[in-house]
Structures are given as structure tokens and as C-alpha cells.
PDB file of C-alpha atoms in Angstrom:
ATOM      1  CA  UNK V 171     -21.550  36.896  81.835  1.00  0.00           C
ATOM      2  CA  UNK V 172     -23.298  36.947  78.478  1.00  0.00           C
ATOM      3  CA  UNK V 173     -23.495  34.119  75.979  1.00  0.00           C
ATOM      4  CA  UNK V 174     -25.302  33.715  72.681  1.00  0.00           C
ATOM      5  CA  UNK V 175     -24.858  31.488  69.673  1.00  0.00           C
ATOM      6  CA  UNK V 176     -27.039  30.741  66.704  1.00  0.00           C
ATOM      7  CA  UNK V 177     -26.977  28.107  64.037  1.00  0.00           C
ATOM      8  CA  UNK V 178     -28.734  27.661  60.756  1.00  0.00           C
ATOM      9  CA  UNK V 179     -29.064  24.645  58.520  1.00  0.00           C
ATOM     10  CA  UNK V 180     -27.686  25.206  55.041  1.00  0.00           C
ATOM     11  CA  UNK V 181     -31.020  24.588  53.328  1.00  0.00           C
ATOM     12  CA  UNK V 182     -32.935  27.433  54.972  1.00  0.00           C
ATOM     13  CA  UNK V 183     -33.028  31.145  54.258  1.00  0.00           C
ATOM     14  CA  UNK V 184     -35.060  33.902  55.826  1.00  0.00           C
ATOM     15  CA  UNK V 185     -37.128  36.365  53.832  1.00  0.00           C
ATOM     16  CA  UNK V 186     -37.629  38.868  56.686  1.00  0.00           C
ATOM     17  CA  UNK V 187     -35.624  41.775  55.285  1.00  0.00           C
ATOM     18  CA  UNK V 188     -35.956  43.683  58.554  1.00  0.00           C
ATOM     19  CA  UNK V 189     -33.765  41.103  60.266  1.00  0.00           C
ATOM     20  CA  UNK V 190     -31.502  39.780  57.529  1.00  0.00           C
ATOM     21  CA  UNK V 191     -30.924  39.556  53.834  1.00  0.00           C
ATOM     22  CA  UNK V 192     -32.033  36.663  51.676  1.00  0.00           C
ATOM     23  CA  UNK V 193     -29.127  34.255  51.248  1.00  0.00           C
ATOM     24  CA  UNK V 194     -28.688  31.373  48.806  1.00  0.00           C
ATOM     25  CA  UNK V 195     -27.172  28.671  51.032  1.00  0.00           C
ATOM     26  CA  UNK V 196     -26.355  26.443  48.073  1.00  0.00           C
ATOM     27  CA  UNK V 197     -23.385  28.635  47.182  1.00  0.00           C
ATOM     28  CA  UNK V 198     -19.957  27.089  47.578  1.00  0.00           C
ATOM     29  CA  UNK V 199     -18.527  29.966  49.612  1.00  0.00           C
ATOM     30  CA  UNK V 200     -19.322  32.332  52.460  1.00  0.00           C
ATOM     31  CA  UNK V 201     -18.004  35.791  53.109  1.00  0.00           C
ATOM     32  CA  UNK V 202     -18.223  38.165  56.023  1.00  0.00           C
ATOM     33  CA  UNK V 203     -20.650  40.417  54.135  1.00  0.00           C
ATOM     34  CA  UNK V 204     -23.324  37.735  54.013  1.00  0.00           C
ATOM     35  CA  UNK V 205     -25.847  38.065  56.818  1.00  0.00           C
ATOM     36  CA  UNK V 206     -26.982  34.817  58.373  1.00  0.00           C
ATOM     37  CA  UNK V 207     -30.310  34.737  60.193  1.00  0.00           C
ATOM     38  CA  UNK V 208     -30.091  32.022  62.804  1.00  0.00           C
ATOM     39  CA  UNK V 209     -33.230  29.976  63.202  1.00  0.00           C
ATOM     40  CA  UNK V 210     -32.073  28.898  66.651  1.00  0.00           C
ATOM     41  CA  UNK V 211     -30.613  31.204  69.288  1.00  0.00           C
ATOM     42  CA  UNK V 212     -29.173  29.458  72.299  1.00  0.00           C
ATOM     43  CA  UNK V 213     -28.402  30.921  75.683  1.00  0.00           C
ATOM     44  CA  UNK V 214     -26.210  29.348  78.274  1.00  0.00           C
ATOM     45  CA  UNK V 215     -26.204  25.778  76.887  1.00  0.00           C
ATOM     46  CA  UNK V 216     -23.715  26.825  74.221  1.00  0.00           C
ATOM     47  CA  UNK V 217     -21.016  26.912  76.875  1.00  0.00           C
ATOM     48  CA  UNK V 218     -21.380  23.133  77.227  1.00  0.00           C
ATOM     49  CA  UNK V 219     -20.030  20.401  74.976  1.00  0.00           C
ATOM     50  CA  UNK V 220     -22.857  19.359  72.619  1.00  0.00           C
ATOM     51  CA  UNK V 221     -24.712  16.089  73.042  1.00  0.00           C
ATOM     52  CA  UNK V 222     -26.818  16.139  69.842  1.00  0.00           C
ATOM     53  CA  UNK V 223     -25.354  15.189  66.458  1.00  0.00           C
ATOM     54  CA  UNK V 224     -25.952  16.412  62.905  1.00  0.00           C
ATOM     55  CA  UNK V 225     -25.182  14.610  59.641  1.00  0.00           C
ATOM     56  CA  UNK V 226     -23.779  17.214  57.238  1.00  0.00           C
ATOM     57  CA  UNK V 227     -22.943  14.828  54.395  1.00  0.00           C
ATOM     58  CA  UNK V 228     -25.234  16.689  51.996  1.00  0.00           C
ATOM     59  CA  UNK V 229     -24.689  20.323  52.910  1.00  0.00           C
ATOM     60  CA  UNK V 230     -23.162  22.958  55.125  1.00  0.00           C
ATOM     61  CA  UNK V 231     -24.038  24.254  58.575  1.00  0.00           C
ATOM     62  CA  UNK V 232     -23.689  27.945  59.455  1.00  0.00           C
ATOM     63  CA  UNK V 233     -22.957  29.200  62.964  1.00  0.00           C
ATOM     64  CA  UNK V 234     -22.463  32.458  64.832  1.00  0.00           C
ATOM     65  CA  UNK V 235     -22.209  33.401  68.468  1.00  0.00           C
ATOM     66  CA  UNK V 236     -20.788  35.599  71.161  1.00  0.00           C
ATOM     67  CA  UNK V 237     -19.606  35.057  74.720  1.00  0.00           C
ATOM     68  CA  UNK V 238     -17.603  36.879  77.359  1.00  0.00           C
ATOM     69  CA  UNK V 239     -15.004  34.695  79.101  1.00  0.00           C
ATOM     70  CA  UNK V 240     -16.730  31.335  78.390  1.00  0.00           C
ATOM     71  CA  UNK V 241     -15.721  28.860  75.702  1.00  0.00           C
ATOM     72  CA  UNK V 242     -18.402  28.511  73.020  1.00  0.00           C
ATOM     73  CA  UNK V 243     -19.285  25.219  71.340  1.00  0.00           C
ATOM     74  CA  UNK V 244     -21.297  24.434  68.250  1.00  0.00           C
ATOM     75  CA  UNK V 245     -24.787  23.208  69.089  1.00  0.00           C
ATOM     76  CA  UNK V 246     -24.088  19.874  67.395  1.00  0.00           C
ATOM     77  CA  UNK V 247     -21.404  17.266  66.987  1.00  0.00           C
ATOM     78  CA  UNK V 248     -20.881  16.792  63.241  1.00  0.00           C
ATOM     79  CA  UNK V 249     -20.457  13.600  61.212  1.00  0.00           C
ATOM     80  CA  UNK V 250     -21.173  12.134  57.782  1.00  0.00           C
ATOM     81  CA  UNK V 251     -18.045  12.871  55.732  1.00  0.00           C
ATOM     82  CA  UNK V 252     -14.394  11.876  55.537  1.00  0.00           C
ATOM     83  CA  UNK V 253     -13.226  15.463  54.959  1.00  0.00           C
ATOM     84  CA  UNK V 254     -14.521  18.840  56.104  1.00  0.00           C
ATOM     85  CA  UNK V 255     -13.795  22.527  55.636  1.00  0.00           C
ATOM     86  CA  UNK V 256     -14.446  24.782  58.614  1.00  0.00           C
ATOM     87  CA  UNK V 257     -14.491  28.505  57.799  1.00  0.00           C
ATOM     88  CA  UNK V 258     -14.256  30.803  60.832  1.00  0.00           C
ATOM     89  CA  UNK V 259     -14.360  34.606  61.104  1.00  0.00           C
ATOM     90  CA  UNK V 260     -13.110  36.268  64.308  1.00  0.00           C
ATOM     91  CA  UNK V 261     -15.433  39.213  64.958  1.00  0.00           C
ATOM     92  CA  UNK V 262     -14.209  39.623  68.547  1.00  0.00           C
ATOM     93  CA  UNK V 263     -11.754  41.995  70.198  1.00  0.00           C
ATOM     94  CA  UNK V 264      -9.066  39.391  71.051  1.00  0.00           C
ATOM     95  CA  UNK V 265      -7.376  36.477  69.288  1.00  0.00           C
ATOM     96  CA  UNK V 266      -9.651  33.448  68.871  1.00  0.00           C
ATOM     97  CA  UNK V 267      -8.651  29.805  69.421  1.00  0.00           C
ATOM     98  CA  UNK V 268     -10.648  27.312  67.345  1.00  0.00           C
ATOM     99  CA  UNK V 269     -10.537  23.543  67.846  1.00  0.00           C
ATOM    100  CA  UNK V 270     -12.256  20.677  66.032  1.00  0.00           C
ATOM    101  CA  UNK V 271     -12.307  17.810  68.504  1.00  0.00           C
ATOM    102  CA  UNK V 272     -13.872  14.941  70.389  1.00  0.00           C
ATOM    103  CA  UNK V 273     -13.511  14.491  74.122  1.00  0.00           C
ATOM    104  CA  UNK V 274     -10.274  12.559  73.630  1.00  0.00           C
ATOM    105  CA  UNK V 275      -8.763  13.879  70.392  1.00  0.00           C
ATOM    106  CA  UNK V 276      -8.137  17.257  68.730  1.00  0.00           C
ATOM    107  CA  UNK V 277      -8.304  16.995  64.922  1.00  0.00           C
ATOM    108  CA  UNK V 278      -7.404  20.618  64.146  1.00  0.00           C
ATOM    109  CA  UNK V 279      -6.557  23.734  66.115  1.00  0.00           C
ATOM    110  CA  UNK V 280      -5.637  27.284  65.141  1.00  0.00           C
ATOM    111  CA  UNK V 281      -5.502  30.823  66.494  1.00  0.00           C
ATOM    112  CA  UNK V 282      -7.181  33.569  64.457  1.00  0.00           C
ATOM    113  CA  UNK V 283      -6.195  37.235  64.798  1.00  0.00           C
ATOM    114  CA  UNK V 284      -8.809  39.935  65.447  1.00  0.00           C
ATOM    115  CA  UNK V 285     -10.777  40.686  62.277  1.00  0.00           C
ATOM    116  CA  UNK V 286      -9.263  37.768  60.363  1.00  0.00           C
ATOM    117  CA  UNK V 287     -10.738  34.559  58.991  1.00  0.00           C
ATOM    118  CA  UNK V 288      -9.337  31.144  58.188  1.00  0.00           C
ATOM    119  CA  UNK V 289     -10.234  27.714  56.854  1.00  0.00           C
ATOM    120  CA  UNK V 290      -9.451  24.555  58.777  1.00  0.00           C
ATOM    121  CA  UNK V 291      -9.322  21.369  56.713  1.00  0.00           C
ATOM    122  CA  UNK V 292      -9.975  17.938  58.158  1.00  0.00           C
ATOM    123  CA  UNK V 293      -9.361  14.854  56.033  1.00  0.00           C
ATOM    124  CA  UNK V 294      -8.981  11.112  56.347  1.00  0.00           C
ATOM    125  CA  UNK V 295     -11.692  10.895  58.989  1.00  0.00           C
ATOM    126  CA  UNK V 296     -14.136   8.062  59.492  1.00  0.00           C
ATOM    127  CA  UNK V 297     -17.566   9.357  58.397  1.00  0.00           C
ATOM    128  CA  UNK V 298     -19.065   8.063  61.658  1.00  0.00           C
ATOM    129  CA  UNK V 299     -16.701  10.129  63.846  1.00  0.00           C
ATOM    130  CA  UNK V 300     -18.708  12.764  65.712  1.00  0.00           C
ATOM    131  CA  UNK V 301     -16.765  15.904  66.598  1.00  0.00           C
ATOM    132  CA  UNK V 302     -17.595  19.438  67.720  1.00  0.00           C
ATOM    133  CA  UNK V 303     -15.983  22.840  67.312  1.00  0.00           C
ATOM    134  CA  UNK V 304     -14.952  25.014  70.260  1.00  0.00           C
ATOM    135  CA  UNK V 305     -14.180  28.747  70.237  1.00  0.00           C
ATOM    136  CA  UNK V 306     -12.336  30.547  73.025  1.00  0.00           C
ATOM    137  CA  UNK V 307     -10.551  33.827  73.679  1.00  0.00           C
ATOM    138  CA  UNK V 308      -9.255  35.838  76.604  1.00  0.00           C
ATOM    139  CA  UNK V 309     -12.305  38.101  76.731  1.00  0.00           C
ATOM    140  CA  UNK V 310     -14.800  38.707  73.920  1.00  0.00           C
ATOM    141  CA  UNK V 311     -15.489  35.637  71.786  1.00  0.00           C
ATOM    142  CA  UNK V 312     -17.506  36.697  68.754  1.00  0.00           C
ATOM    143  CA  UNK V 313     -17.453  34.224  65.893  1.00  0.00           C
ATOM    144  CA  UNK V 314     -19.236  33.312  62.668  1.00  0.00           C
ATOM    145  CA  UNK V 315     -18.666  30.793  59.914  1.00  0.00           C
ATOM    146  CA  UNK V 316     -19.672  27.431  58.561  1.00  0.00           C
ATOM    147  CA  UNK V 317     -18.693  23.786  58.299  1.00  0.00           C
ATOM    148  CA  UNK V 318     -19.155  21.811  55.093  1.00  0.00           C
TER     149      UNK V 318
END
């Protein structure tokens, strides 16, 4: 079983061109050609529901990760806004199920075909609501994207 996920705050960018390209994280969009250099790589903890929270009221948060068989979760629960856009790219070999949820409620859920991407929109939320994003597939979960 192999699991890996990385996350990068929207304000940071790496200048190590051997590992990634320089990215302006203040842009209003993200595409699959942009290389994100995670400043945090996590190993098996990403298959657990997150306990730490992150206020994203003033920016975006980029994520990427891969797992075989296990459900992946973002490192943080997110809060700080009444509406969010979650952009997800399925880089895996099987359909990907994405859910934005708390332990007791699912706010959005979708299935993304192999090689496709989608945006999930959440609105009308209380800014203090802390939710996480889960990613699962039948075999190879490989995902990237952002929440803003």
C-alpha cells in the first residue's frame, strides 16, 4: 500500500527549477500544466480524516496526492468563507469520487472520469463550518487541484 499527498499554501512558490517551475499563486485559475511544488509531503496520515483546520478566507490552498486503495483526505479542514470553489483533476487510472464534507454532512459530491477535471461549488455555508475533502477510487487515486 502506498500513499502520498502534498499541500501548498497559496502564498508560497518554489524557485528550485530542478523540482518545479515558478508559479504565481495569486492567479485566479489553475490548470493541469502548472506544476505545484508541495512544501509538505505526508505519508500515511493522509488516509485519516484531518484534525487541523486552515482559514482560507484570503487565498487558495493547493493539493496533490496519490494512494492505492485507500481514501485520501486533505491535510486540513477548511473554513473562513460562505462559498468555495474546489477544482479537482483526476490523474489516476480509475474514476475518482470527490466529497466535501464534515463527519455528519456531505456538502458536495461528484465522480470525475479518468483524465478529466471539474469544479465543485459550495455556497450558503456558515464561515465557521470546518469541512474536509475526500478522494477515493477503486484502485489508483491520483489527484491534484485547489480550493479557494
